[in-house]
Coordinates of C-alpha atoms in Angstrom, one line a residue:
X1 CA 13.8 -52.4 -60.1
X2 CA 12.3 -49.5 -58.4
X3 CA 14.4 -46.5 -57.5
X4 CA 13.4 -43.6 -55.3
X5 CA 13.0 -40.3 -57.2
X6 CA 16.4 -38.7 -57.2
X7 CA 16.7 -35.0 -56.7
X8 CA 19.4 -34.5 -59.3
X9 CA 22.4 -32.3 -58.4
X10 CA 22.0 -28.9 -60.1
X11 CA 24.1 -28.6 -63.2
X12 CA 25.9 -25.6 -64.8
X13 CA 24.9 -26.4 -68.4
X14 CA 21.9 -28.0 -70.0
X15 CA 22.4 -31.7 -70.9
X16 CA 20.2 -33.6 -73.5
X17 CA 17.0 -34.5 -71.6
X18 CA 16.3 -37.4 -73.9
X19 CA 17.1 -41.1 -74.1
X20 CA 20.4 -42.5 -75.4
X21 CA 18.6 -43.2 -78.7
X22 CA 17.2 -39.7 -78.7
X23 CA 20.7 -38.2 -78.4
X24 CA 21.9 -40.3 -81.4
X25 CA 18.7 -39.4 -83.4
X26 CA 19.6 -35.8 -82.8
X27 CA 23.0 -36.4 -84.3
X28 CA 21.3 -38.1 -87.3
X29 CA 19.1 -35.0 -87.8
X30 CA 22.1 -32.7 -87.7
X31 CA 24.5 -34.8 -89.8
X32 CA 22.5 -37.5 -91.6
X33 CA 25.1 -38.3 -94.3
X34 CA 28.0 -38.4 -91.9
X35 CA 29.4 -41.9 -91.1
X36 CA 28.4 -43.1 -87.7
X37 CA 30.2 -46.4 -87.9
X38 CA 33.2 -47.9 -89.7
X39 CA 33.4 -51.6 -89.4
X40 CA 36.2 -53.3 -91.3
X41 CA 35.8 -50.8 -94.1
X42 CA 32.0 -50.8 -94.2
X43 CA 30.6 -47.4 -93.4
X44 CA 27.1 -46.7 -92.0
X45 CA 25.7 -43.2 -92.1
X46 CA 23.8 -41.7 -89.3
X47 CA 20.6 -41.8 -91.4
X48 CA 21.0 -45.5 -92.1
X49 CA 22.1 -46.2 -88.5
X50 CA 18.9 -44.7 -87.1
X51 CA 16.8 -46.5 -89.7
X52 CA 18.4 -49.8 -88.7
X53 CA 17.8 -49.1 -85.0
X54 CA 14.1 -48.3 -85.5
X55 CA 13.5 -51.5 -87.6
X56 CA 15.3 -53.5 -84.9
X57 CA 13.3 -51.9 -82.2
X58 CA 10.2 -52.9 -84.1
X59 CA 11.4 -56.5 -84.3
X60 CA 11.9 -56.6 -80.5
X61 CA 8.4 -55.2 -80.0
X62 CA 7.0 -57.8 -82.3
X63 CA 8.9 -60.5 -80.3
X64 CA 7.2 -59.4 -77.1
X65 CA 9.9 -57.3 -75.6
X66 CA 8.4 -54.3 -73.8
X67 CA 9.4 -51.4 -71.6
X68 CA 11.7 -52.4 -68.7
X69 CA 12.2 -56.0 -70.1
X70 CA 15.9 -57.0 -70.1
X71 CA 17.8 -58.4 -73.1
X72 CA 21.4 -59.5 -72.8
X73 CA 24.0 -58.4 -75.4
X74 CA 26.9 -60.8 -75.4
X75 CA 28.9 -59.3 -78.2
X76 CA 32.3 -57.8 -79.1
X77 CA 32.4 -54.4 -80.8
X78 CA 30.3 -55.0 -83.9
X79 CA 27.5 -53.0 -85.6
X80 CA 24.9 -55.6 -84.5
X81 CA 25.8 -55.1 -80.8
X82 CA 25.6 -51.3 -81.0
X83 CA 22.3 -51.3 -83.0
X84 CA 20.8 -53.8 -80.5
X85 CA 21.7 -51.5 -77.6
X86 CA 20.0 -48.4 -79.1
X87 CA 17.0 -50.5 -80.4
X88 CA 16.3 -51.7 -76.9
X89 CA 16.7 -48.2 -75.6
X90 CA 14.3 -46.9 -78.3
X91 CA 11.4 -49.0 -76.8
X92 CA 12.4 -48.5 -73.1
X93 CA 13.9 -52.0 -72.6
X94 CA 17.1 -52.5 -70.7
X95 CA 20.4 -53.7 -72.2
X96 CA 22.3 -56.2 -70.0
X97 CA 26.0 -56.0 -71.2
X98 CA 28.0 -59.2 -71.0
X99 CA 31.5 -60.2 -72.1
X100 CA 31.3 -62.8 -75.0
X101 CA 34.3 -64.6 -73.6
X102 CA 32.6 -65.2 -70.2
X103 CA 32.3 -68.8 -69.2
X104 CA 29.0 -70.6 -69.8
X105 CA 28.3 -70.7 -66.1
X106 CA 28.8 -67.0 -65.8
X107 CA 26.5 -66.3 -68.8
X108 CA 23.8 -68.3 -67.0
X109 CA 24.4 -66.2 -63.9
X110 CA 24.0 -63.0 -65.9
X111 CA 20.8 -64.2 -67.6
X112 CA 19.3 -65.3 -64.3
X113 CA 20.5 -62.3 -62.3
X114 CA 19.0 -59.8 -64.8
X115 CA 15.9 -61.8 -65.6
X116 CA 16.7 -61.6 -69.3
X117 CA 14.1 -62.5 -72.0
X118 CA 16.5 -62.8 -74.9
X119 CA 20.3 -62.8 -75.7
X120 CA 22.2 -61.6 -78.7
X121 CA 25.5 -63.3 -79.5
X122 CA 27.8 -64.3 -82.4
X123 CA 27.5 -67.6 -84.1
X124 CA 31.0 -68.5 -83.0
X125 CA 29.8 -68.4 -79.3
X126 CA 26.6 -70.2 -80.0
X127 CA 27.4 -73.6 -78.5
X128 CA 28.5 -72.0 -75.2
X129 CA 25.5 -69.7 -75.1
X130 CA 23.1 -72.5 -75.9
X131 CA 24.3 -74.5 -73.0
X132 CA 24.2 -71.4 -70.7
X133 CA 20.6 -70.7 -71.8
X134 CA 19.6 -74.4 -71.2
X135 CA 20.7 -74.0 -67.6
X136 CA 19.0 -70.6 -67.1
X137 CA 15.9 -70.4 -64.9
X138 CA 13.8 -68.7 -67.6
X139 CA 13.0 -69.4 -71.2
X140 CA 15.6 -67.2 -73.0
X141 CA 15.5 -66.8 -76.8
X142 CA 18.9 -66.7 -78.6
X143 CA 19.5 -64.3 -81.5
X144 CA 22.5 -65.2 -83.5
X145 CA 24.5 -62.6 -85.5
X146 CA 27.2 -63.2 -88.1
X147 CA 30.2 -61.0 -88.6
X148 CA 30.1 -61.3 -92.4
X149 CA 26.7 -59.7 -92.5
X150 CA 28.3 -56.3 -91.6
X151 CA 31.5 -56.6 -93.8
X152 CA 32.1 -55.2 -97.2
X153 CA 31.1 -57.7 -99.9
X154 CA 34.5 -59.1 -100.8
X155 CA 35.5 -59.4 -97.1
X156 CA 32.1 -60.9 -96.3
X157 CA 32.5 -63.7 -98.9
X158 CA 36.1 -64.4 -97.8
X159 CA 35.2 -64.4 -94.1
X160 CA 32.2 -66.7 -94.6
X161 CA 34.0 -69.4 -96.5
X162 CA 37.5 -69.2 -95.1
X163 CA 36.9 -68.4 -91.4
X164 CA 33.3 -69.0 -90.5
X165 CA 32.0 -71.8 -92.5
X166 CA 31.8 -74.2 -89.6
X167 CA 29.5 -71.8 -87.7
X168 CA 26.9 -71.5 -90.5
X169 CA 25.0 -74.4 -89.0
X170 CA 24.1 -72.3 -86.0
X171 CA 21.5 -71.6 -84.7
X172 CA 19.7 -74.3 -86.8
X173 CA 16.4 -74.0 -88.6
X174 CA 14.3 -73.0 -85.6
X175 CA 16.7 -70.4 -84.3
X176 CA 16.7 -66.6 -84.7
X177 CA 19.3 -65.2 -87.1
X178 CA 19.9 -61.5 -86.6
X179 CA 19.5 -60.4 -90.2
X180 CA 16.1 -62.2 -90.5
X181 CA 15.0 -61.1 -87.1
X182 CA 15.6 -57.4 -87.9
X183 CA 13.4 -57.7 -91.0
X184 CA 10.4 -58.6 -88.9
X185 CA 10.4 -55.1 -87.5
X186 CA 9.7 -53.4 -90.8
X187 CA 6.5 -51.3 -90.6
X188 CA 6.0 -51.9 -86.9
X189 CA 4.6 -48.7 -85.2
X190 CA 6.9 -47.6 -82.4
X191 CA 5.8 -45.8 -79.2
X192 CA 6.9 -42.3 -78.6
X193 CA 10.4 -41.8 -77.1
X194 CA 10.0 -41.5 -73.3
X195 CA 12.6 -39.9 -71.1
X196 CA 12.9 -40.4 -67.3
X197 CA 16.0 -39.5 -65.4
X198 CA 15.3 -42.2 -62.9
X199 CA 14.8 -45.1 -65.3
X200 CA 17.5 -47.7 -66.0
X201 CA 18.8 -48.0 -69.5
X202 CA 21.8 -50.3 -69.2
X203 CA 23.2 -52.9 -66.7
X204 CA 27.0 -53.0 -66.5
X205 CA 28.9 -55.0 -64.0
X206 CA 31.5 -54.1 -61.3
X207 CA 34.3 -56.2 -60.0
X208 CA 35.3 -59.0 -62.3
X209 CA 38.6 -60.0 -60.5
X210 CA 36.9 -61.7 -57.6
X211 CA 33.6 -62.5 -55.9
X212 CA 30.2 -62.1 -57.4
X213 CA 29.8 -59.2 -59.8
X214 CA 27.2 -56.5 -58.9
X215 CA 24.9 -55.2 -61.6
X216 CA 24.9 -51.5 -61.9
X217 CA 21.9 -49.7 -63.2
X218 CA 22.8 -46.7 -65.3
X219 CA 20.3 -44.2 -66.9
X220 CA 20.0 -42.3 -70.2
X221 CA 20.8 -39.2 -68.2
X222 CA 24.1 -40.7 -66.9
X223 CA 25.3 -41.5 -70.4
X224 CA 24.1 -38.3 -72.0
X225 CA 25.8 -36.1 -69.4
X226 CA 29.0 -38.1 -69.7
X227 CA 28.9 -37.6 -73.5
X228 CA 28.7 -33.8 -73.2
X229 CA 31.3 -33.6 -70.4
X230 CA 33.9 -35.6 -72.4
X231 CA 33.2 -33.7 -75.6
X232 CA 33.9 -30.5 -73.8
X233 CA 37.4 -31.5 -72.7
X234 CA 38.3 -33.5 -75.9
X235 CA 40.0 -30.7 -77.8
X236 CA 37.5 -30.6 -80.8
X237 CA 34.1 -31.3 -79.2
X238 CA 34.2 -34.8 -80.8
X239 CA 31.9 -33.5 -83.5
X240 CA 31.4 -34.2 -87.3
X241 CA 34.7 -35.2 -88.9
X242 CA 36.3 -36.6 -85.7
X243 CA 37.2 -40.3 -85.7
X244 CA 37.4 -42.5 -82.5
X245 CA 39.1 -45.9 -82.5
X246 CA 36.6 -47.8 -80.5
X247 CA 38.5 -50.8 -79.2
X248 CA 37.5 -50.8 -75.5
X249 CA 34.6 -53.3 -75.3
X250 CA 31.0 -52.3 -75.2
X251 CA 30.3 -54.3 -72.0
X252 CA 32.7 -52.0 -70.2
X253 CA 31.8 -48.5 -69.0
X254 CA 34.9 -47.0 -70.7
X255 CA 34.1 -48.7 -74.0
X256 CA 30.4 -48.1 -74.0
X257 CA 30.3 -44.7 -72.3
X258 CA 33.1 -43.0 -74.2
X259 CA 34.1 -45.2 -77.1
X260 CA 30.5 -45.6 -78.3
X261 CA 27.9 -43.2 -76.8
X262 CA 30.0 -40.1 -76.4
X263 CA 31.1 -40.4 -80.0
X264 CA 27.6 -41.0 -81.4
X265 CA 25.9 -38.4 -79.2
X266 CA 28.2 -35.8 -80.7
X267 CA 28.0 -36.8 -84.3
X268 CA 31.5 -38.3 -84.7
X269 CA 32.5 -41.7 -86.1
X270 CA 33.2 -44.9 -84.2
X271 CA 35.8 -47.2 -85.9
X272 CA 34.6 -50.5 -84.4
X273 CA 37.4 -53.0 -83.6
X274 CA 36.0 -56.3 -82.3
X275 CA 39.3 -57.8 -81.3
X276 CA 43.0 -56.9 -81.6
X277 CA 46.6 -57.6 -80.8
X278 CA 49.2 -54.9 -80.2
X279 CA 50.4 -55.3 -83.8
X280 CA 46.9 -55.2 -85.3
X281 CA 46.0 -52.2 -83.1
X282 CA 49.1 -50.3 -84.3
X283 CA 48.2 -51.1 -88.0
X284 CA 44.6 -49.9 -87.4
X285 CA 45.9 -46.6 -85.9
X286 CA 48.1 -46.0 -89.0
X287 CA 45.4 -47.2 -91.4
X288 CA 42.4 -45.3 -90.1
X289 CA 44.3 -42.2 -88.6
X290 CA 41.8 -41.8 -85.8
X291 CA 41.8 -38.5 -83.9
X292 CA 41.2 -40.2 -80.6
X293 CA 42.4 -43.4 -79.1
X294 CA 41.8 -44.8 -75.6
X295 CA 43.0 -47.8 -73.7
X296 CA 44.2 -49.3 -70.5
X297 CA 47.9 -48.7 -69.4
X298 CA 48.9 -52.3 -70.3
X299 CA 47.9 -51.6 -73.9
X300 CA 50.1 -48.5 -74.1
X301 CA 52.9 -50.4 -72.5
X302 CA 52.7 -52.9 -75.3
X303 CA 52.3 -50.3 -78.1
X304 CA 55.5 -48.5 -77.1
X305 CA 57.4 -51.7 -78.2
X306 CA 55.8 -52.2 -81.6
X307 CA 58.1 -51.8 -84.5
X308 CA 55.3 -50.8 -86.8
X309 CA 55.3 -47.3 -85.3
X310 CA 59.0 -46.7 -86.2
X311 CA 59.2 -43.5 -88.1
X312 CA 55.4 -43.1 -88.2
X313 CA 53.7 -39.7 -88.3
X314 CA 51.0 -39.6 -85.6
X315 CA 50.2 -35.9 -86.0
X316 CA 46.5 -36.8 -86.7
X317 CA 46.0 -37.6 -83.0
X318 CA 44.0 -35.0 -81.0
X319 CA 43.4 -37.0 -77.8
X320 CA 45.1 -40.1 -76.3
X321 CA 43.4 -41.3 -73.1
X322 CA 44.3 -43.9 -70.5
X323 CA 41.8 -45.4 -68.1
X324 CA 40.7 -48.5 -66.3
X325 CA 43.8 -48.7 -64.1
X326 CA 46.5 -46.4 -62.7
X327 CA 48.9 -45.0 -65.2
X328 CA 52.4 -45.0 -63.6
X329 CA 54.4 -41.8 -63.8
X330 CA 57.1 -43.8 -65.6
X331 CA 54.8 -45.0 -68.3
X332 CA 53.3 -41.6 -68.8
X333 CA 56.8 -40.1 -69.2
X334 CA 57.7 -42.7 -71.9
X335 CA 54.3 -42.4 -73.6
X336 CA 54.5 -38.6 -73.8
X337 CA 58.0 -38.9 -75.3
X338 CA 56.8 -41.4 -77.8
X339 CA 54.0 -39.1 -78.9
X340 CA 56.3 -36.2 -79.2
X341 CA 58.9 -38.2 -81.2
X342 CA 56.1 -39.2 -83.6
X343 CA 54.9 -35.6 -84.3
X344 CA 51.8 -35.8 -82.0
X345 CA 51.7 -32.5 -80.2
X346 CA 49.9 -33.7 -77.1
X347 CA 50.3 -35.7 -73.9
X348 CA 48.6 -39.0 -72.8
X349 CA 45.7 -38.0 -70.6
X350 CA 44.7 -40.2 -67.7
X351 CA 41.1 -40.6 -66.7
X352 CA 39.7 -41.8 -63.4
X353 CA 36.3 -43.1 -62.7
X354 CA 34.2 -46.1 -61.7
X355 CA 31.4 -48.0 -63.5
X356 CA 29.2 -46.6 -60.7
X357 CA 29.6 -43.3 -62.5
X358 CA 29.7 -44.9 -66.0
X359 CA 33.4 -44.3 -66.4
X360 CA 35.7 -41.3 -66.3
X361 CA 34.7 -38.4 -64.0
X362 CA 38.2 -36.8 -63.7
X363 CA 40.7 -36.3 -66.5
X364 CA 44.1 -34.8 -67.0
X365 CA 43.7 -31.4 -68.6
X366 CA 44.8 -31.0 -72.2
X367 CA 47.4 -28.3 -71.4
X368 CA 48.6 -29.3 -67.9
X369 CA 49.7 -32.3 -66.0
X370 CA 51.0 -32.9 -62.5
X371 CA 53.1 -36.0 -61.7
X372 CA 51.0 -38.6 -60.1
X373 CA 47.7 -36.7 -60.6
X374 CA 44.6 -38.0 -62.4
X375 CA 43.7 -34.4 -63.2
X376 CA 40.6 -32.3 -62.6
X377 CA 36.9 -33.3 -62.2
X378 CA 34.8 -33.0 -65.4
X379 CA 32.2 -30.3 -65.5
X380 CA 29.5 -30.7 -62.8
X381 CA 31.5 -33.5 -61.1
X382 CA 32.5 -32.6 -57.6
X383 CA 35.3 -34.4 -55.7
X384 CA 35.9 -34.4 -52.0
X385 CA 38.4 -36.2 -49.7
X386 CA 36.9 -37.4 -46.5
X387 CA 37.7 -39.5 -43.5
X388 CA 36.8 -43.0 -44.8
X389 CA 33.1 -43.7 -44.5
X390 CA 32.2 -40.2 -43.2
X391 CA 31.3 -36.8 -44.5
X392 CA 34.2 -35.2 -42.6
X393 CA 36.0 -33.3 -45.3
X394 CA 39.8 -33.3 -45.2
X395 CA 42.0 -30.4 -46.2
X396 CA 44.2 -30.2 -49.3
X397 CA 47.1 -32.6 -49.2
X398 CA 45.6 -35.0 -46.6
X399 CA 45.0 -38.6 -47.6
X400 CA 41.5 -40.0 -47.2
X401 CA 38.6 -41.6 -49.2
X402 CA 37.6 -40.1 -52.5
X403 CA 33.9 -39.4 -52.8
X404 CA 32.1 -38.0 -55.9
X405 CA 28.9 -36.2 -56.7
X406 CA 27.5 -35.3 -60.1
X407 CA 25.0 -36.2 -62.9
X408 CA 26.7 -39.5 -63.9
X409 CA 26.2 -41.3 -60.6
X410 CA 24.5 -44.6 -61.0
X411 CA 20.9 -45.2 -60.0
X412 CA 22.1 -48.1 -57.8
X413 CA 23.1 -51.7 -57.6
X414 CA 20.5 -54.3 -58.5
X415 CA 19.1 -56.2 -55.5
X416 CA 21.7 -54.9 -53.1
X417 CA 20.2 -52.6 -50.6
X418 CA 23.0 -52.9 -48.1
X419 CA 25.7 -52.2 -50.7
X420 CA 23.6 -49.2 -52.0
X421 CA 23.4 -47.8 -48.5
X422 CA 27.2 -48.0 -48.1
X423 CA 28.1 -46.7 -51.5
X424 CA 25.5 -44.1 -52.3
X425 CA 24.9 -41.6 -49.5
X426 CA 23.1 -38.3 -49.2
X427 CA 24.5 -35.5 -47.2
X428 CA 22.6 -33.0 -45.0
X429 CA 22.0 -30.8 -48.0
X430 CA 20.4 -33.5 -50.0
X431 CA 23.3 -34.1 -52.3
X432 CA 24.1 -37.6 -53.4
X433 CA 27.7 -38.9 -53.1
X434 CA 29.4 -42.0 -54.3
X435 CA 31.8 -43.4 -51.8
X436 CA 34.5 -44.9 -54.0
X437 CA 36.5 -47.0 -51.6
X438 CA 39.6 -45.4 -53.1
X439 CA 42.3 -43.6 -51.3
X440 CA 43.7 -40.3 -52.5
X441 CA 44.1 -36.6 -51.9
X442 CA 43.6 -33.2 -53.6
X443 CA 46.0 -30.4 -53.8
X444 CA 45.2 -26.7 -53.4
X445 CA 44.5 -26.3 -57.2
X446 CA 41.9 -29.0 -57.1
X447 CA 44.0 -31.7 -58.9
X448 CA 43.1 -35.1 -57.7
X449 CA 45.7 -37.8 -56.8
X450 CA 44.5 -41.4 -56.7
X451 CA 46.7 -43.6 -54.6
X452 CA 45.1 -47.0 -54.1
X453 CA 41.9 -49.0 -53.6
X454 CA 41.6 -48.9 -49.9
X455 CA 40.7 -52.6 -49.8
X456 CA 44.0 -53.4 -51.5
X457 CA 46.1 -51.7 -48.9
X458 CA 48.8 -53.9 -47.3
X459 CA 49.3 -53.7 -43.6
X460 CA 52.8 -54.8 -42.7
X461 CA 54.4 -54.4 -39.2
X462 CA 51.7 -51.8 -38.4
X463 CA 52.4 -49.7 -41.5
X464 CA 49.9 -49.0 -44.2
X465 CA 51.5 -49.7 -47.6
X466 CA 50.0 -48.9 -51.0
X467 CA 50.9 -51.5 -53.7
X468 CA 50.5 -49.0 -56.6
X469 CA 53.2 -46.8 -55.2
X470 CA 55.6 -49.7 -54.9
X471 CA 54.7 -50.8 -58.4
X472 CA 55.4 -47.3 -59.8
X473 CA 58.9 -47.3 -58.2
X474 CA 59.7 -50.8 -59.4
X475 CA 58.6 -49.8 -62.9
X476 CA 61.4 -47.2 -63.0
X477 CA 64.0 -50.0 -63.1
X478 CA 65.3 -50.3 -66.6
X479 CA 65.0 -54.1 -66.7
X480 CA 61.3 -54.1 -65.6
X481 CA 58.5 -54.4 -68.1
X482 CA 55.7 -54.3 -65.6
X483 CA 54.8 -55.7 -62.2
X484 CA 52.2 -56.4 -59.6
X485 CA 52.6 -56.1 -55.8
X486 CA 50.5 -58.0 -53.3
X487 CA 50.5 -58.6 -49.5
X488 CA 51.1 -62.2 -48.4
X489 CA 50.1 -63.5 -45.0
X490 CA 53.0 -63.4 -42.5
X491 CA 53.0 -64.7 -38.9
X492 CA 55.1 -61.8 -37.7
X493 CA 54.4 -58.8 -39.9
X494 CA 50.7 -59.6 -40.6
X495 CA 51.6 -59.2 -44.3
X496 CA 54.8 -59.2 -46.2
X497 CA 55.3 -57.4 -49.5
X498 CA 55.7 -59.6 -52.6
X499 CA 56.4 -58.4 -56.1
X500 CA 55.6 -60.3 -59.3
X501 CA 57.7 -58.9 -62.1
X502 CA 57.7 -59.3 -65.9
X503 CA 61.2 -58.4 -67.2
X504 CA 62.0 -56.7 -70.5
X505 CA 62.8 -59.0 -73.4
X506 CA 66.3 -60.4 -73.2
X507 CA 66.8 -59.7 -69.5
X508 CA 67.9 -62.8 -67.5
X509 CA 65.7 -64.0 -64.6
X510 CA 68.8 -64.3 -62.4
X511 CA 69.7 -63.6 -58.8
X512 CA 71.8 -60.7 -60.1
X513 CA 68.7 -59.1 -61.7
X514 CA 66.7 -59.6 -58.5
X515 CA 69.5 -58.0 -56.4
X516 CA 69.6 -55.1 -58.8
X517 CA 65.9 -54.5 -58.4
X518 CA 66.2 -54.7 -54.6
X519 CA 69.0 -52.2 -54.6
X520 CA 66.9 -49.9 -56.8
X521 CA 64.0 -50.3 -54.3
X522 CA 66.3 -49.1 -51.5
X523 CA 66.7 -45.8 -53.3
X524 CA 63.0 -45.2 -53.8
X525 CA 61.1 -47.0 -51.0
X526 CA 61.0 -46.9 -47.2
X527 CA 62.2 -50.1 -45.5
X528 CA 58.7 -51.3 -44.7
X529 CA 57.6 -50.8 -48.4
X530 CA 60.4 -52.8 -50.0
X531 CA 59.5 -56.2 -51.4
X532 CA 60.6 -59.1 -49.2
X533 CA 60.1 -61.5 -52.1
X534 CA 60.5 -61.1 -55.9
X535 CA 59.0 -63.6 -58.3
X536 CA 59.7 -63.4 -62.0
X537 CA 57.0 -64.4 -64.4
X538 CA 56.7 -64.5 -68.2
X539 CA 53.4 -62.8 -67.9
X540 CA 50.8 -61.8 -65.3
X541 CA 47.1 -62.7 -65.2
X542 CA 44.8 -60.1 -66.7
X543 CA 41.1 -59.3 -66.3
X544 CA 38.8 -59.3 -69.3
X545 CA 39.5 -55.6 -70.0
X546 CA 43.3 -55.9 -69.7
X547 CA 44.0 -54.9 -66.1
X548 CA 46.5 -56.9 -64.1
X549 CA 44.3 -59.3 -62.0
X550 CA 46.1 -58.7 -58.7
X551 CA 43.3 -60.6 -56.9
X552 CA 44.3 -63.8 -58.9
X553 CA 47.8 -63.5 -57.6
X554 CA 46.5 -62.9 -54.0
X555 CA 44.4 -66.1 -54.3
X556 CA 47.4 -68.0 -55.7
X557 CA 49.6 -66.8 -52.8
X558 CA 46.9 -67.7 -50.2
X559 CA 46.7 -71.3 -51.6
X560 CA 50.5 -71.6 -51.4
X561 CA 50.6 -70.4 -47.8
X562 CA 47.7 -72.7 -46.8
X563 CA 49.6 -75.7 -48.4
X564 CA 52.8 -74.7 -46.5
X565 CA 50.9 -74.6 -43.2
X566 CA 49.3 -78.0 -43.9
X567 CA 52.7 -79.6 -44.6
X568 CA 54.2 -78.3 -41.4
X569 CA 51.4 -79.6 -39.1

């Protein structure tokens, strides 16, 4: 894991030149008695939070973890997962962030790929993780955390005996239990905090809908710069007194970069939510009255239909952010109306970014929006539209590939020189650019318009067709809940357009409904864009962070076409 020294792009404003832990410790020095975390009603002040981090860092040192060693965190949004992240950062180790619902085989892959020495997980996932570790190439020690150890007393007792009793046997007498492990760090002398812009702090993963995931090395500098950028455009600088409903998972750039680190870097409070349904999410919003909420578009789509919000006053909201997938103009219109009808004087703000730059690097301004636009670049983030794969800049209004430069750009992919060379390029002036592989354009005011992942583009009868545009138009139909459009292999057109559609509750999956949607498409879509097939589904497959997994539908369609070909031979 050696990266060349990076000549960082000049910035317009000083960012914290310290580690992620250093940034949080600075918050603790500024507001020691303010709550850093709220987990199921149990509050942890910044002072206590940093004390727990340092004791845990001592425990990792005592266990033999040193600078640049990797430890996997396979956890939902709980205090143990967050404390572990910053404890590893405190001693210069690297946190490898993994979804706890990953399959055992995938967990083994993540352990081997990252060369992890230890893994932290919940007792309820122990049997799966134990099998994954047994198949790993290295000797990996498992640390087991228990939810009840971070709950208020009454809830802890109830959870332990009513919900978690069967898991108390894990990890067995020879295993490491988080609470006992942490105690071993008491009194251990910690090394000085060392900051290096070129050092990896976290490994996050790209992809997830197909193929082998790529590990993305991100630095302290990346996260700290993002925290200051987002605070600046938040509406209240996300400082003391602000509350953020942290539901996006910590293994995801959006959840970790904004829902956790941005909040803690600025001295605000994370309301940690480990899992949720649309009903429980709505109840948490009304109970905790957070100033900021963030989620993927499918979450907002679901929340608009929850009866719990009927007549509710949401005036406590300062920022509502959507990211992780494209927000259709139709959904934005409905969400903005919903907010206004519930006394929230704001609009839903779309963010765009990639894990390769942590997460959001472009956000809809607080006071202005343009239909179809993802907004303006954050401070010190530069966007350009180029001819795909080149540095030939295109004028305003012309479609091309989106490339990005700025202080949140990743160090690089792990063990992927060819991919690094394609994705991270340096121009003749020495500036590093991230080639996103996304198609879009900019207008004359600098607003950015994301249109489509270029790899997802459908080519039908010689025309380039963008599925997200078709999806946006189909979503306008009053009977449609949401949809996904893919290209299916066709002997004459190369690909034909197929739409998978989930209808609103109570709408019949009939030929009449299908015809109504097709007539609607004639109004909004060119002839080559219109779906040649419509398939109704009760639901569509989702990725682990809630995006519609279009690649799963593509694979399903490809299998069907292969089977058809086989039967006709």
